[in-house]
């Protein structure tokens, strides 16, 4: 058993992660970041939970881009094939659950 205090976690680089567990082929990771990720499409579903900070999730649907603002406690769910990119506003800590080996 282990207690992890998300707000105390930092990493040496943006999107650095603490691997918490792998459950039935899915990874559970705590990420720290202060910079945007890159546009990407996962090969399976992704669950993105904001634990600390604020994140603007940019999504593209039918060629149109929109921004979904996320604050502490918000959950973003992307299906496989959904194009998206996270842009933190300052430092943020997020829990990401996705297929092992996914982008």
CSV table of C-alpha atoms in Angstrom, one decimal:
chain,number,residue,atom,x,y,z
A,1,UNK,CA,0.0,0.0,0.0
A,2,UNK,CA,1.1,3.5,-0.8
A,3,UNK,CA,-0.1,7.0,-0.3
A,4,UNK,CA,0.7,9.5,-3.1
A,5,UNK,CA,0.1,13.2,-2.6
A,6,UNK,CA,-0.4,14.5,-6.1
A,7,UNK,CA,0.3,18.2,-5.3
A,8,UNK,CA,3.8,17.3,-4.1
A,9,UNK,CA,4.8,15.4,-7.2
A,10,UNK,CA,7.2,17.1,-9.7
A,11,UNK,CA,9.2,15.8,-12.5
A,12,UNK,CA,12.5,17.0,-14.2
A,13,UNK,CA,10.7,17.7,-17.4
A,14,UNK,CA,7.2,18.5,-18.7
A,15,UNK,CA,5.0,15.4,-18.9
A,16,UNK,CA,7.3,13.4,-16.6
A,17,UNK,CA,5.4,10.6,-14.9
A,18,UNK,CA,5.2,8.5,-11.8
A,19,UNK,CA,4.1,5.1,-12.9
A,20,UNK,CA,1.5,4.0,-10.3
A,21,UNK,CA,0.3,0.7,-11.7
A,22,UNK,CA,-0.5,-1.4,-14.7
A,23,UNK,CA,-4.0,-3.0,-14.5
A,24,UNK,CA,-5.2,-5.4,-17.1
A,25,UNK,CA,-3.1,-3.8,-19.9
A,26,UNK,CA,-3.8,-0.2,-18.8
A,27,UNK,CA,-1.3,2.1,-17.2
A,28,UNK,CA,-2.1,4.5,-14.4
A,29,UNK,CA,0.3,7.4,-14.3
A,30,UNK,CA,0.6,10.6,-12.4
A,31,UNK,CA,2.0,13.3,-14.7
A,32,UNK,CA,3.5,16.7,-13.8
A,33,UNK,CA,3.7,19.4,-16.5
A,34,UNK,CA,4.0,23.1,-17.2
A,35,UNK,CA,4.0,22.8,-21.0
A,36,UNK,CA,1.7,21.6,-23.7
A,37,UNK,CA,1.9,18.0,-25.0
A,38,UNK,CA,1.6,17.4,-28.7
A,39,UNK,CA,-1.4,16.7,-30.9
A,40,UNK,CA,-2.0,13.0,-30.8
A,41,UNK,CA,-4.5,10.2,-31.3
A,42,UNK,CA,-4.5,7.3,-28.9
A,43,UNK,CA,-5.0,3.7,-30.1
A,44,UNK,CA,-7.5,3.2,-27.3
A,45,UNK,CA,-9.5,5.1,-24.7
A,46,UNK,CA,-7.8,7.6,-22.4
A,47,UNK,CA,-9.1,9.0,-19.1
A,48,UNK,CA,-7.4,12.3,-18.0
A,49,UNK,CA,-8.2,13.5,-14.4
A,50,UNK,CA,-7.0,17.0,-13.3
A,51,UNK,CA,-5.7,16.6,-9.7
A,52,UNK,CA,-3.9,20.0,-9.4
A,53,UNK,CA,-3.9,23.1,-11.6
A,54,UNK,CA,-5.9,24.0,-14.8
A,55,UNK,CA,-5.6,22.4,-18.2
A,56,UNK,CA,-7.2,23.5,-21.5
A,57,UNK,CA,-7.9,20.3,-23.6
A,58,UNK,CA,-7.9,21.1,-27.3
A,59,UNK,CA,-9.8,18.7,-29.4
A,60,UNK,CA,-10.5,18.4,-33.2
A,61,UNK,CA,-13.8,17.1,-34.4
A,62,UNK,CA,-14.8,17.2,-38.0
A,63,UNK,CA,-11.9,19.5,-38.8
A,64,UNK,CA,-13.0,22.0,-36.1
A,65,UNK,CA,-10.9,22.8,-33.1
A,66,UNK,CA,-12.4,23.6,-29.7
A,67,UNK,CA,-11.1,24.0,-26.2
A,68,UNK,CA,-12.5,22.3,-23.1
A,69,UNK,CA,-11.3,24.0,-19.9
A,70,UNK,CA,-10.6,21.6,-17.1
A,71,UNK,CA,-10.1,22.4,-13.4
A,72,UNK,CA,-9.3,20.3,-10.4
A,73,UNK,CA,-11.6,17.3,-10.2
A,74,UNK,CA,-12.6,17.4,-13.9
A,75,UNK,CA,-12.3,14.3,-16.0
A,76,UNK,CA,-11.7,14.2,-19.8
A,77,UNK,CA,-12.4,11.0,-21.7
A,78,UNK,CA,-11.2,10.4,-25.2
A,79,UNK,CA,-12.0,7.4,-27.3
A,80,UNK,CA,-9.4,5.8,-29.5
A,81,UNK,CA,-9.1,7.9,-32.6
A,82,UNK,CA,-10.0,11.2,-30.9
A,83,UNK,CA,-7.4,13.9,-31.7
A,84,UNK,CA,-6.5,16.0,-28.8
A,85,UNK,CA,-3.7,17.9,-26.9
A,86,UNK,CA,-3.5,19.2,-23.3
A,87,UNK,CA,-2.3,22.7,-22.6
A,88,UNK,CA,-1.7,23.4,-18.9
A,89,UNK,CA,-2.2,26.9,-17.6
A,90,UNK,CA,0.8,27.0,-15.3
A,91,UNK,CA,1.9,23.8,-13.5
A,92,UNK,CA,-0.6,20.9,-13.4
A,93,UNK,CA,-0.7,17.4,-12.1
A,94,UNK,CA,-2.9,14.9,-14.0
A,95,UNK,CA,-3.8,11.3,-13.6
A,96,UNK,CA,-3.8,9.5,-16.9
A,97,UNK,CA,-5.2,6.0,-17.5
A,98,UNK,CA,-4.7,4.5,-20.9
A,99,UNK,CA,-3.6,1.3,-22.7
A,100,UNK,CA,0.0,0.4,-22.0
A,101,UNK,CA,2.3,1.6,-24.7
A,102,UNK,CA,-0.1,4.2,-26.0
A,103,UNK,CA,1.2,7.6,-27.1
